[in-house]
Structures are given as structure tokens and as C-alpha cells.
CSV table of C-alpha atoms in Angstrom, one decimal:
chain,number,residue,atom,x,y,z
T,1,UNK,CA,81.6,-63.3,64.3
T,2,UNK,CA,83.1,-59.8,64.0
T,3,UNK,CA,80.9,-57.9,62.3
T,4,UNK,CA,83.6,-55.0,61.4
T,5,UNK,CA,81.7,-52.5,62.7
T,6,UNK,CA,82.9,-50.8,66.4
T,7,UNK,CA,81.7,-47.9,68.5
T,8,UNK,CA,84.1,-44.5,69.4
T,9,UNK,CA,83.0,-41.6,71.2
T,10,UNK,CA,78.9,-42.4,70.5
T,11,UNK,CA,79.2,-42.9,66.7
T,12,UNK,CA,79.6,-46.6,64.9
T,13,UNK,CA,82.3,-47.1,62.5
T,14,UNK,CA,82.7,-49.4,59.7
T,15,UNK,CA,83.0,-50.5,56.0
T,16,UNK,CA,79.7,-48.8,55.2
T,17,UNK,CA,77.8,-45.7,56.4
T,18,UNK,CA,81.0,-45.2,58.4
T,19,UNK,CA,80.3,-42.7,61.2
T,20,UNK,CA,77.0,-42.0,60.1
T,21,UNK,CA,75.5,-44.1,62.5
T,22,UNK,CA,75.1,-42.8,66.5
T,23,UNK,CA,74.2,-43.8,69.9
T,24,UNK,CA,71.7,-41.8,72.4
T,25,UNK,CA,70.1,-42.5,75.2
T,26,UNK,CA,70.9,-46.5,74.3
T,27,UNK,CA,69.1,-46.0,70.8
T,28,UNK,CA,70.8,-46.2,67.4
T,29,UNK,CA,70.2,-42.9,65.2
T,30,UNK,CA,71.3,-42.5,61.5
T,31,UNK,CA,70.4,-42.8,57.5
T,32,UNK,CA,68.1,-46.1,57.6
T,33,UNK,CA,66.1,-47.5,60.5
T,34,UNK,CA,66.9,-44.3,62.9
T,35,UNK,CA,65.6,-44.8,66.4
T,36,UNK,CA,64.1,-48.4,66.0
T,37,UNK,CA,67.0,-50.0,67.2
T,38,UNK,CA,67.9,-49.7,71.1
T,39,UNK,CA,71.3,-51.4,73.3
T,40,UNK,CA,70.4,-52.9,76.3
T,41,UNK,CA,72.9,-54.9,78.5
T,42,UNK,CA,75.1,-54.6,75.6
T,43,UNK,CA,73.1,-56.4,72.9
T,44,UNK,CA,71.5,-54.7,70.2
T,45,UNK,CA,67.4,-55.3,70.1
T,46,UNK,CA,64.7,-53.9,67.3
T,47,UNK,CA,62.1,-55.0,64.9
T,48,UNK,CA,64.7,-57.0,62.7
T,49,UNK,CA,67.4,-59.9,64.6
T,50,UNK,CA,66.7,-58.4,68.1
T,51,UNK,CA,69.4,-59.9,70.7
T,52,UNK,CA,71.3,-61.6,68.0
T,53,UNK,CA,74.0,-59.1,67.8
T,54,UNK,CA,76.1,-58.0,71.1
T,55,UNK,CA,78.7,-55.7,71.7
T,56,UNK,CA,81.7,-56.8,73.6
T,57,UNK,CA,85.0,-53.9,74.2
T,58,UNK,CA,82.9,-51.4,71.8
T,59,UNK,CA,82.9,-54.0,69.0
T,60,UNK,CA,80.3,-55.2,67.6
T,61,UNK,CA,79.3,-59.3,66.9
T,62,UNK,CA,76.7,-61.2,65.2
T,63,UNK,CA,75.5,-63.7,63.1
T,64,UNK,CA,76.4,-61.7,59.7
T,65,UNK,CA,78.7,-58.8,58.6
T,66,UNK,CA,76.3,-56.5,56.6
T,67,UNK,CA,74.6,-54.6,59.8
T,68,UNK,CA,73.6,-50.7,58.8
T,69,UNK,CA,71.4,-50.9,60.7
T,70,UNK,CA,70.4,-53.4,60.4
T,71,UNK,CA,69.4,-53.7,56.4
């Protein structure tokens, strides 16, 4: 499923928290959760739903739509 969420440039976009959200060095950096989330052969793996989330074209797909990051 399409989570609505996509990645530009090093930052995510979506319907929340919208560019708020940014990659480095393969981790995820922003408001909630910063640096305990990591992208590794293009899945998405942390403390919470590790692996079940996967980015494919720089958008992002998973099991639910509510991802920053991840609640």
C-alpha cells in the first residue's frame, strides 16, 4: 500500500510533518523518533515495524498510511 509519503532531495514529504522529516547517512532525522530509524536495501528498519515498510522509485510502502515516523 502507498503510504503517501515520498522522498526529494533527502527530505520526506507527505500529509503530515511534511518536509520535516530527513535522511543522513541511511538514518531518518526529524520531530518524533529522530535517528532510531535507519534505510537499508531500501526498506525502512527501527524499534517499531522494522522491514515492513520499503521504498520503491522514492516512494514509500507499507502496511498502513500513518508513518511519521513511525508513531
Amino acid at each position: 500500500m502507498y503510504t503517501n509519503y515520498w522522498i526529494s532531495n533527502g527530505f520526506i514529504y507527505g500529509p503530515e510533518y511534511s518536509g520535516r522529516f530527513w535522511i543522513e547517512n541511511g538514518f531518518i532525522y526529524g520531530p518524533k523518533n529522530s535517528g532510531k530509524f535507519w534505510i537499508q536495501d531500501n526498506f525502512i528498519y527501527g524499534p517499531k515495524d522494522s522491514g515492513k515498510f520499503w521504498i520503491s522509485e522514492g516512494y514509500i510502502y507499507g502496511p498502513k498510511g500513518n508513518v511519521p515516523w513511525i508513531d
